[in-house]
mmCIF file of C-alpha atoms in Angstrom:
data_model
loop_
_atom_site.group_PDB
_atom_site.id
_atom_site.type_symbol
_atom_site.label_atom_id
_atom_site.label_comp_id
_atom_site.label_asym_id
_atom_site.label_seq_id
_atom_site.Cartn_x
_atom_site.Cartn_y
_atom_site.Cartn_z
ATOM 1 C CA UNK A 1 115.370 109.172 72.589
ATOM 2 C CA UNK A 2 113.869 105.923 72.656
ATOM 3 C CA UNK A 3 110.259 105.439 71.871
ATOM 4 C CA UNK A 4 107.676 104.749 74.513
ATOM 5 C CA UNK A 5 107.925 101.174 75.734
ATOM 6 C CA UNK A 6 104.439 98.789 75.935
ATOM 7 C CA UNK A 7 104.900 96.723 78.949
ATOM 8 C CA UNK A 8 102.837 93.619 79.287
ATOM 9 C CA UNK A 9 101.957 92.784 82.972
ATOM 10 C CA UNK A 10 100.593 89.232 84.019
ATOM 11 C CA UNK A 11 97.916 89.856 86.582
ATOM 12 C CA UNK A 12 95.742 92.919 86.981
ATOM 13 C CA UNK A 13 95.775 93.719 90.740
ATOM 14 C CA UNK A 14 96.712 96.555 92.669
ATOM 15 C CA UNK A 15 100.385 95.853 92.211
ATOM 16 C CA UNK A 16 99.910 96.183 88.540
ATOM 17 C CA UNK A 17 97.972 99.409 89.115
ATOM 18 C CA UNK A 18 101.012 100.955 91.100
ATOM 19 C CA UNK A 19 103.417 99.632 88.546
ATOM 20 C CA UNK A 20 101.483 101.507 85.799
ATOM 21 C CA UNK A 21 101.263 104.688 87.837
ATOM 22 C CA UNK A 22 105.154 104.646 88.429
ATOM 23 C CA UNK A 23 105.577 103.772 84.539
ATOM 24 C CA UNK A 24 103.610 106.479 82.930
ATOM 25 C CA UNK A 25 106.088 109.308 83.890
ATOM 26 C CA UNK A 26 108.683 107.213 81.855
ATOM 27 C CA UNK A 27 106.169 107.338 78.860
ATOM 28 C CA UNK A 28 105.518 103.585 79.163
ATOM 29 C CA UNK A 29 102.215 102.090 78.236
ATOM 30 C CA UNK A 30 100.576 99.129 79.995
ATOM 31 C CA UNK A 31 98.552 95.935 78.917
ATOM 32 C CA UNK A 32 97.536 93.497 81.502
ATOM 33 C CA UNK A 33 96.609 90.012 81.033
ATOM 34 C CA UNK A 34 94.476 88.659 83.778
ATOM 35 C CA UNK A 35 94.290 84.946 84.527
ATOM 36 C CA UNK A 36 91.778 85.061 87.397
ATOM 37 C CA UNK A 37 88.520 86.436 85.999
ATOM 38 C CA UNK A 38 88.473 89.304 88.436
ATOM 39 C CA UNK A 39 90.753 92.155 87.262
ATOM 40 C CA UNK A 40 90.811 95.511 89.586
ATOM 41 C CA UNK A 41 93.740 97.453 88.268
ATOM 42 C CA UNK A 42 91.330 99.856 86.668
ATOM 43 C CA UNK A 43 93.964 101.109 84.427
ATOM 44 C CA UNK A 44 95.728 100.589 81.072
ATOM 45 C CA UNK A 45 94.530 98.043 78.717
ATOM 46 C CA UNK A 46 93.086 94.814 80.310
ATOM 47 C CA UNK A 47 92.562 91.542 78.793
ATOM 48 C CA UNK A 48 91.089 88.553 80.402
ATOM 49 C CA UNK A 49 92.935 85.341 79.499
ATOM 50 C CA UNK A 50 90.641 82.247 78.626
ATOM 51 C CA UNK A 51 93.297 79.846 77.256
ATOM 52 C CA UNK A 52 92.504 80.993 73.975
ATOM 53 C CA UNK A 53 95.618 81.181 71.716
ATOM 54 C CA UNK A 54 94.388 84.184 69.745
ATOM 55 C CA UNK A 55 94.007 86.170 72.721
ATOM 56 C CA UNK A 56 97.447 85.337 73.898
ATOM 57 C CA UNK A 57 98.883 86.166 70.469
ATOM 58 C CA UNK A 58 96.976 89.560 70.475
ATOM 59 C CA UNK A 59 98.497 90.189 73.954
ATOM 60 C CA UNK A 60 102.052 89.469 72.851
ATOM 61 C CA UNK A 61 101.553 91.478 69.528
ATOM 62 C CA UNK A 62 100.788 94.592 71.757
ATOM 63 C CA UNK A 63 103.698 94.517 74.016
ATOM 64 C CA UNK A 64 107.869 94.899 74.037
ATOM 65 C CA UNK A 65 108.470 93.108 77.247
ATOM 66 C CA UNK A 66 106.505 91.202 79.849
ATOM 67 C CA UNK A 67 106.494 91.178 83.912
ATOM 68 C CA UNK A 68 104.341 90.112 86.347
ATOM 69 C CA UNK A 69 102.461 91.447 89.549
ATOM 70 C CA UNK A 70 101.150 88.074 90.646
ATOM 71 C CA UNK A 71 103.228 84.711 90.761
ATOM 72 C CA UNK A 72 100.125 82.210 91.049
ATOM 73 C CA UNK A 73 100.481 81.955 87.205
ATOM 74 C CA UNK A 74 100.506 78.653 85.039
ATOM 75 C CA UNK A 75 104.244 78.117 84.669
ATOM 76 C CA UNK A 76 103.667 76.830 81.207
ATOM 77 C CA UNK A 77 102.065 80.034 80.066
ATOM 78 C CA UNK A 78 105.036 81.811 81.334
ATOM 79 C CA UNK A 79 107.516 79.720 79.610
ATOM 80 C CA UNK A 80 105.235 79.983 76.214
ATOM 81 C CA UNK A 81 105.534 83.753 76.408
ATOM 82 C CA UNK A 82 109.397 83.585 76.839
ATOM 83 C CA UNK A 83 109.596 81.886 73.553
ATOM 84 C CA UNK A 84 108.108 85.196 72.039
ATOM 85 C CA UNK A 85 108.893 88.220 74.173
ATOM 86 C CA UNK A 86 111.433 88.635 77.039
ATOM 87 C CA UNK A 87 109.696 88.156 80.536
ATOM 88 C CA UNK A 88 111.472 89.596 83.506
ATOM 89 C CA UNK A 89 111.972 88.059 86.040
ATOM 90 C CA UNK A 90 112.233 84.775 83.992
ATOM 91 C CA UNK A 91 109.774 81.662 84.520
ATOM 92 C CA UNK A 92 112.360 79.817 86.790
ATOM 93 C CA UNK A 93 111.737 82.542 89.536
ATOM 94 C CA UNK A 94 107.802 81.717 89.245
ATOM 95 C CA UNK A 95 108.397 77.947 89.110
ATOM 96 C CA UNK A 96 110.559 78.129 92.378
ATOM 97 C CA UNK A 97 108.251 80.533 94.240
ATOM 98 C CA UNK A 98 105.192 78.586 93.469
ATOM 99 C CA UNK A 99 106.499 75.453 95.365
ATOM 100 C CA UNK A 100 107.663 75.824 98.681
ATOM 101 C CA UNK A 101 109.646 72.401 98.752
ATOM 102 C CA UNK A 102 111.621 73.927 95.575
ATOM 103 C CA UNK A 103 111.855 77.087 97.503
ATOM 104 C CA UNK A 104 113.257 75.646 100.423
ATOM 105 C CA UNK A 105 115.710 73.215 98.649
ATOM 106 C CA UNK A 106 117.027 76.714 96.826
ATOM 107 C CA UNK A 107 117.702 78.091 100.248
ATOM 108 C CA UNK A 108 119.306 75.089 101.481
ATOM 109 C CA UNK A 109 121.726 74.982 98.606
ATOM 110 C CA UNK A 110 122.667 78.782 98.972
ATOM 111 C CA UNK A 111 123.284 78.427 102.666
ATOM 112 C CA UNK A 112 120.128 80.702 103.481
ATOM 113 C CA UNK A 113 118.977 79.307 107.092
ATOM 114 C CA UNK A 114 115.346 78.404 107.525
ATOM 115 C CA UNK A 115 113.064 77.003 110.342
ATOM 116 C CA UNK A 116 113.606 72.996 110.459
ATOM 117 C CA UNK A 117 111.123 71.525 108.142
ATOM 118 C CA UNK A 118 109.773 68.433 106.856
ATOM 119 C CA UNK A 119 107.644 67.302 103.488
ATOM 120 C CA UNK A 120 104.847 64.937 104.164
ATOM 121 C CA UNK A 121 102.136 63.320 101.785
ATOM 122 C CA UNK A 122 99.643 61.863 104.268
ATOM 123 C CA UNK A 123 98.160 62.691 107.569
ATOM 124 C CA UNK A 124 100.244 59.962 109.347
ATOM 125 C CA UNK A 125 103.297 61.551 108.210
ATOM 126 C CA UNK A 126 102.182 65.065 109.174
ATOM 127 C CA UNK A 127 101.544 63.541 112.802
ATOM 128 C CA UNK A 128 105.096 62.055 112.722
ATOM 129 C CA UNK A 129 106.490 65.360 111.465
ATOM 130 C CA UNK A 130 104.845 67.228 114.313
ATOM 131 C CA UNK A 131 106.153 64.824 116.895
ATOM 132 C CA UNK A 132 109.675 64.856 115.563
ATOM 133 C CA UNK A 133 109.824 68.833 115.198
ATOM 134 C CA UNK A 134 107.937 69.529 118.486
ATOM 135 C CA UNK A 135 104.857 71.246 118.426
ATOM 136 C CA UNK A 136 103.723 73.920 117.646
ATOM 137 C CA UNK A 137 104.586 73.628 114.076
ATOM 138 C CA UNK A 138 102.972 75.248 111.232
ATOM 139 C CA UNK A 139 101.633 72.956 108.156
ATOM 140 C CA UNK A 140 101.335 74.637 104.738
ATOM 141 C CA UNK A 141 100.325 73.649 101.354
ATOM 142 C CA UNK A 142 103.411 73.322 99.176
ATOM 143 C CA UNK A 143 101.759 75.234 96.291
ATOM 144 C CA UNK A 144 98.878 77.601 96.126
ATOM 145 C CA UNK A 145 98.968 79.339 99.502
ATOM 146 C CA UNK A 146 99.372 83.097 100.284
ATOM 147 C CA UNK A 147 97.760 85.631 102.791
ATOM 148 C CA UNK A 148 97.549 82.912 105.377
ATOM 149 C CA UNK A 149 95.685 80.653 103.077
ATOM 150 C CA UNK A 150 96.362 76.813 102.723
ATOM 151 C CA UNK A 151 98.053 76.486 106.389
ATOM 152 C CA UNK A 152 97.239 75.516 109.750
ATOM 153 C CA UNK A 153 98.952 75.717 113.275
ATOM 154 C CA UNK A 154 99.298 72.343 114.878
ATOM 155 C CA UNK A 155 99.505 72.627 118.749
ATOM 156 C CA UNK A 156 99.486 68.798 119.480
ATOM 157 C CA UNK A 157 100.434 66.026 117.037
ATOM 158 C CA UNK A 158 96.711 64.584 117.869
ATOM 159 C CA UNK A 159 95.460 67.722 115.757
ATOM 160 C CA UNK A 160 97.396 66.436 112.613
ATOM 161 C CA UNK A 161 94.419 64.729 110.972
ATOM 162 C CA UNK A 162 92.115 67.514 111.309
ATOM 163 C CA UNK A 163 94.670 69.745 109.850
ATOM 164 C CA UNK A 164 95.323 67.686 106.925
ATOM 165 C CA UNK A 165 91.707 67.523 105.986
ATOM 166 C CA UNK A 166 91.306 71.300 106.601
ATOM 167 C CA UNK A 167 94.221 72.187 104.407
ATOM 168 C CA UNK A 168 92.996 69.646 101.715
ATOM 169 C CA UNK A 169 96.480 69.485 99.675
ATOM 170 C CA UNK A 170 98.196 66.333 98.466
ATOM 171 C CA UNK A 171 101.628 67.672 99.792
ATOM 172 C CA UNK A 172 102.532 69.733 102.662
ATOM 173 C CA UNK A 173 105.670 71.272 104.101
ATOM 174 C CA UNK A 174 105.902 71.377 108.021
ATOM 175 C CA UNK A 175 107.916 73.966 109.915
ATOM 176 C CA UNK A 176 108.958 74.306 113.299
ATOM 177 C CA UNK A 177 107.490 77.304 114.971
ATOM 178 C CA UNK A 178 110.089 79.944 115.417
ATOM 179 C CA UNK A 179 110.467 81.861 118.738
ATOM 180 C CA UNK A 180 111.276 85.065 116.749
ATOM 181 C CA UNK A 181 111.527 88.854 117.882
ATOM 182 C CA UNK A 182 109.895 90.255 114.980
ATOM 183 C CA UNK A 183 108.976 89.455 111.273
ATOM 184 C CA UNK A 184 111.109 91.473 108.702
ATOM 185 C CA UNK A 185 111.723 91.654 104.889
ATOM 186 C CA UNK A 186 114.477 92.791 102.588
ATOM 187 C CA UNK A 187 113.701 94.023 99.270
ATOM 188 C CA UNK A 188 116.353 94.283 96.484
ATOM 189 C CA UNK A 189 116.432 95.121 92.802
ATOM 190 C CA UNK A 190 118.751 93.579 90.094
ATOM 191 C CA UNK A 191 119.135 95.383 86.614
ATOM 192 C CA UNK A 192 119.604 93.502 83.414
ATOM 193 C CA UNK A 193 123.349 94.200 83.844
ATOM 194 C CA UNK A 194 123.596 92.529 87.162
ATOM 195 C CA UNK A 195 123.638 95.694 89.143
ATOM 196 C CA UNK A 196 121.849 95.018 92.681
ATOM 197 C CA UNK A 197 120.717 97.815 94.930
ATOM 198 C CA UNK A 198 118.993 96.968 98.508
ATOM 199 C CA UNK A 199 116.217 98.989 100.344
ATOM 200 C CA UNK A 200 116.585 99.320 104.154
ATOM 201 C CA UNK A 201 114.941 96.235 105.959
ATOM 202 C CA UNK A 202 111.299 96.925 106.947
ATOM 203 C CA UNK A 203 109.958 95.348 110.271
ATOM 204 C CA UNK A 204 106.373 94.016 109.496
ATOM 205 C CA UNK A 205 103.298 93.205 111.665
ATOM 206 C CA UNK A 206 100.760 90.590 110.321
ATOM 207 C CA UNK A 207 97.271 89.719 111.625
ATOM 208 C CA UNK A 208 95.689 86.330 110.529
ATOM 209 C CA UNK A 209 98.375 86.011 107.822
ATOM 210 C CA UNK A 210 97.772 89.421 106.331
ATOM 211 C CA UNK A 211 100.314 92.164 106.541
ATOM 212 C CA UNK A 212 98.987 95.281 108.455
ATOM 213 C CA UNK A 213 102.037 97.407 109.228
ATOM 214 C CA UNK A 214 105.452 97.810 107.627
ATOM 215 C CA UNK A 215 108.091 100.249 109.189
ATOM 216 C CA UNK A 216 111.361 101.268 107.430
ATOM 217 C CA UNK A 217 114.021 102.012 108.186
ATOM 218 C CA UNK A 218 114.222 100.133 111.337
ATOM 219 C CA UNK A 219 115.995 102.247 114.186
ATOM 220 C CA UNK A 220 117.433 99.450 116.177
ATOM 221 C CA UNK A 221 118.772 97.349 113.203
ATOM 222 C CA UNK A 222 122.347 96.527 113.597
ATOM 223 C CA UNK A 223 124.255 97.335 110.337
ATOM 224 C CA UNK A 224 125.613 93.830 110.094
ATOM 225 C CA UNK A 225 122.177 92.311 110.092
ATOM 226 C CA UNK A 226 121.195 94.332 107.054
ATOM 227 C CA UNK A 227 124.471 93.043 105.549
ATOM 228 C CA UNK A 228 123.636 89.594 106.248
ATOM 229 C CA UNK A 229 120.181 89.904 104.603
ATOM 230 C CA UNK A 230 121.652 91.601 101.584
ATOM 231 C CA UNK A 231 123.794 88.967 101.192
ATOM 232 C CA UNK A 232 121.200 86.193 101.428
ATOM 233 C CA UNK A 233 118.902 88.031 98.822
ATOM 234 C CA UNK A 234 122.071 88.743 96.461
ATOM 235 C CA UNK A 235 122.621 85.146 96.501
ATOM 236 C CA UNK A 236 119.201 84.350 95.361
ATOM 237 C CA UNK A 237 119.425 87.166 92.639
ATOM 238 C CA UNK A 238 122.477 85.869 91.198
ATOM 239 C CA UNK A 239 121.713 82.200 91.143
ATOM 240 C CA UNK A 240 118.193 82.888 89.406
ATOM 241 C CA UNK A 241 119.795 85.254 86.994
ATOM 242 C CA UNK A 242 116.929 87.503 88.279
ATOM 243 C CA UNK A 243 115.849 91.011 86.755
ATOM 244 C CA UNK A 244 113.706 93.147 88.771
ATOM 245 C CA UNK A 245 112.218 93.494 92.143
ATOM 246 C CA UNK A 246 112.701 90.500 94.607
ATOM 247 C CA UNK A 247 111.412 90.216 98.224
ATOM 248 C CA UNK A 248 112.565 88.126 101.053
ATOM 249 C CA UNK A 249 110.685 87.622 104.085
ATOM 250 C CA UNK A 250 112.566 86.517 107.255
ATOM 251 C CA UNK A 251 112.255 85.911 111.102
ATOM 252 C CA UNK A 252 114.786 87.795 113.182
ATOM 253 C CA UNK A 253 115.454 85.671 116.534
ATOM 254 C CA UNK A 254 116.395 87.226 119.871
ATOM 255 C CA UNK A 255 120.243 86.869 119.112
ATOM 256 C CA UNK A 256 119.929 88.994 115.923
ATOM 257 C CA UNK A 257 120.043 86.078 113.509
ATOM 258 C CA UNK A 258 117.742 85.651 110.578
ATOM 259 C CA UNK A 259 115.825 82.767 109.429
ATOM 260 C CA UNK A 260 114.259 82.942 105.754
ATOM 261 C CA UNK A 261 110.457 82.154 105.717
ATOM 262 C CA UNK A 262 109.572 82.626 101.912
ATOM 263 C CA UNK A 263 110.384 84.842 98.843
ATOM 264 C CA UNK A 264 108.103 86.758 96.531
ATOM 265 C CA UNK A 265 109.240 87.211 92.819
ATOM 266 C CA UNK A 266 107.565 90.787 92.405
ATOM 267 C CA UNK A 267 107.059 94.186 93.957
ATOM 268 C CA UNK A 268 105.868 93.529 97.377
ATOM 269 C CA UNK A 269 103.101 94.965 100.064
ATOM 270 C CA UNK A 270 106.040 95.369 102.582
ATOM 271 C CA UNK A 271 107.620 97.635 99.955
ATOM 272 C CA UNK A 272 104.782 100.077 99.537
ATOM 273 C CA UNK A 273 106.303 102.380 102.158
ATOM 274 C CA UNK A 274 108.739 103.239 99.293
ATOM 275 C CA UNK A 275 106.296 105.164 97.344
ATOM 276 C CA UNK A 276 106.422 108.021 99.689
ATOM 277 C CA UNK A 277 109.424 107.111 101.976
ATOM 278 C CA UNK A 278 112.127 106.129 99.649
ATOM 279 C CA UNK A 279 114.040 108.294 97.048
ATOM 280 C CA UNK A 280 113.051 105.776 94.170
ATOM 281 C CA UNK A 281 109.985 103.672 94.822
ATOM 282 C CA UNK A 282 110.111 99.703 94.339
ATOM 283 C CA UNK A 283 107.676 100.228 91.471
ATOM 284 C CA UNK A 284 109.635 102.691 89.510
ATOM 285 C CA UNK A 285 112.965 100.428 90.241
ATOM 286 C CA UNK A 286 111.302 97.589 88.983
ATOM 287 C CA UNK A 287 110.623 99.085 85.648
ATOM 288 C CA UNK A 288 113.996 100.566 85.555
ATOM 289 C CA UNK A 289 115.318 97.106 85.849
ATOM 290 C CA UNK A 290 113.166 95.385 83.206
ATOM 291 C CA UNK A 291 113.732 98.024 80.689
ATOM 292 C CA UNK A 292 117.759 98.142 81.267
ATOM 293 C CA UNK A 293 117.623 101.882 82.621
ATOM 294 C CA UNK A 294 120.003 102.757 85.672
ATOM 295 C CA UNK A 295 118.670 101.729 89.046
ATOM 296 C CA UNK A 296 117.652 104.614 91.404
ATOM 297 C CA UNK A 297 118.591 105.417 94.855
ATOM 298 C CA UNK A 298 116.954 103.179 97.537
ATOM 299 C CA UNK A 299 117.819 105.374 100.769
ATOM 300 C CA UNK A 300 115.011 106.144 102.932
ATOM 301 C CA UNK A 301 113.855 110.015 103.048
ATOM 302 C CA UNK A 302 112.604 109.620 106.548
ATOM 303 C CA UNK A 303 111.205 107.187 108.903
ATOM 304 C CA UNK A 304 107.881 105.708 107.315
ATOM 305 C CA UNK A 305 105.322 103.247 108.135
ATOM 306 C CA UNK A 306 102.747 101.824 105.518
ATOM 307 C CA UNK A 307 99.339 100.913 107.009
ATOM 308 C CA UNK A 308 97.409 98.524 105.117
ATOM 309 C CA UNK A 309 93.505 99.244 104.816
ATOM 310 C CA UNK A 310 92.030 95.714 105.095
ATOM 311 C CA UNK A 311 88.056 94.855 104.796
ATOM 312 C CA UNK A 312 86.516 98.352 105.344
ATOM 313 C CA UNK A 313 87.711 101.822 104.520
ATOM 314 C CA UNK A 314 88.150 104.823 106.885
ATOM 315 C CA UNK A 315 87.113 108.456 105.788
ATOM 316 C CA UNK A 316 89.686 109.748 103.209
ATOM 317 C CA UNK A 317 89.262 113.275 104.494
ATOM 318 C CA UNK A 318 90.124 112.430 107.996
ATOM 319 C CA UNK A 319 93.145 110.239 106.881
ATOM 320 C CA UNK A 320 94.467 112.917 104.841
ATOM 321 C CA UNK A 321 94.138 115.684 107.574
ATOM 322 C CA UNK A 322 96.921 113.704 109.352
ATOM 323 C CA UNK A 323 100.474 115.294 108.908
ATOM 324 C CA UNK A 324 102.315 113.789 106.124
ATOM 325 C CA UNK A 325 99.901 111.123 105.438
ATOM 326 C CA UNK A 326 99.719 109.640 101.619
ATOM 327 C CA UNK A 327 96.580 107.740 100.893
ATOM 328 C CA UNK A 328 96.688 105.297 98.026
ATOM 329 C CA UNK A 329 93.287 103.637 97.253
ATOM 330 C CA UNK A 330 92.949 100.808 94.920
ATOM 331 C CA UNK A 331 89.296 101.390 93.912
ATOM 332 C CA UNK A 332 88.079 98.120 95.055
ATOM 333 C CA UNK A 333 84.624 97.245 96.597
ATOM 334 C CA UNK A 334 84.753 96.381 100.633
ATOM 335 C CA UNK A 335 84.956 92.834 101.736
ATOM 336 C CA UNK A 336 86.206 91.054 104.653
ATOM 337 C CA UNK A 337 89.976 90.528 104.453
ATOM 338 C CA UNK A 338 90.415 92.383 101.033
ATOM 339 C CA UNK A 339 93.390 94.781 100.606
ATOM 340 C CA UNK A 340 91.497 97.893 99.724
ATOM 341 C CA UNK A 341 94.235 100.743 100.119
ATOM 342 C CA UNK A 342 97.325 101.484 102.159
ATOM 343 C CA UNK A 343 98.440 104.866 103.732
ATOM 344 C CA UNK A 344 102.113 105.827 103.996
ATOM 345 C CA UNK A 345 102.834 108.040 107.165
ATOM 346 C CA UNK A 346 106.272 109.925 106.995
ATOM 347 C CA UNK A 347 107.782 111.469 110.150
ATOM 348 C CA UNK A 348 111.042 113.189 111.089
ATOM 349 C CA UNK A 349 111.606 110.677 113.922
ATOM 350 C CA UNK A 350 110.472 107.190 114.889
ATOM 351 C CA UNK A 351 108.703 108.564 118.103
ATOM 352 C CA UNK A 352 106.594 111.049 115.982
ATOM 353 C CA UNK A 353 106.157 108.227 113.281
ATOM 354 C CA UNK A 354 104.257 105.966 116.071
ATOM 355 C CA UNK A 355 102.113 108.867 117.131
ATOM 356 C CA UNK A 356 101.010 109.272 113.570
ATOM 357 C CA UNK A 357 100.324 105.490 113.087
ATOM 358 C CA UNK A 358 98.221 105.209 116.308
ATOM 359 C CA UNK A 359 96.213 108.278 115.160
ATOM 360 C CA UNK A 360 95.693 106.667 111.845
ATOM 361 C CA UNK A 361 94.817 103.349 113.110
ATOM 362 C CA UNK A 362 92.117 105.109 115.175
ATOM 363 C CA UNK A 363 90.524 106.277 111.905
ATOM 364 C CA UNK A 364 90.463 102.684 110.322
ATOM 365 C CA UNK A 365 87.415 100.586 111.231
ATOM 366 C CA UNK A 366 89.572 97.347 111.308
ATOM 367 C CA UNK A 367 92.905 98.209 112.048
ATOM 368 C CA UNK A 368 94.619 96.363 114.698
ATOM 369 C CA UNK A 369 96.789 98.120 117.472
ATOM 370 C CA UNK A 370 100.287 98.758 116.013
ATOM 371 C CA UNK A 371 102.839 96.744 117.992
ATOM 372 C CA UNK A 372 106.433 97.039 117.199
ATOM 373 C CA UNK A 373 109.242 95.458 118.966
ATOM 374 C CA UNK A 374 111.671 98.575 118.677
ATOM 375 C CA UNK A 375 111.790 100.897 121.294
ATOM 376 C CA UNK A 376 111.552 104.649 119.377
ATOM 377 C CA UNK A 377 114.158 106.855 120.571
ATOM 378 C CA UNK A 378 113.091 109.504 122.697
#
């Protein structure tokens, strides 16, 4: 039997924490390299990166392979690590996902449809793009934006100059505003041997750019739509020679068609439902993939909803009194807009699930009303 493996993780937030929790039953050990100066994993060995080569050497001496839970990393750092230890997924995935222009070019090359877009480098070009695409449009920084940061909605071309100043980035991508029915995501896992498995698609509800609810599986999703999404994400996985969990966020339009929004090269917030609602969680499957182990079953056990706890926490005892409720706290201090925990609710039917979701939302200080486009079967 192989010895326990020490896995290095770039980033030290709640995603790394959940990776470690999934990895301990496999006799893994974890060493985190934090690049933000604010680690919150609260588990394993945490090192804070300060551009000192001896510290990086120390980190690499401790680990057998490296993965990451946070893609906003210096690409040069990841490339340097690749020279010494295996890194899964590879640095090319980070390079592409950090740059929305590169990401859109990859989608175009692989025939994955996206909202119409333009790249601009000046406020005047932003105004021209808004006129050409037709308002409203969404302007986003080409790099560094996530969870709604670094972007603005422009409802009139005259707002372009102010949006340019507010975003404060030298290059923006401007996208047509999509009349979508719902936001969805597909999560897939690719092993070192090229095997790919897919999770059921999730429907996601965002508020102010932050995910609040994810439901999977979707009761009214046509099998053909799941297959189309599977094809899109498989093309990305194969093109990048990817190993691990990849997430693709999409808009579903009224005719059922899908438009790609963005991808994330890591375990993802919209896959947290898998911890209690799938046969194998995204976290365990990511670890299986990067270690070259067989991938686990991705089927949903029952209808599941993930509820994000943002800003302020509710009473844990009241939440855990709900039927089939599973609370995952991140041990982080309360702060507006901060992800503090999530709750997975599981039920035998989507109707019963929505009742539990509404009851749970009522226990959280800052939970919005859950609104899903599907009609749960009676």
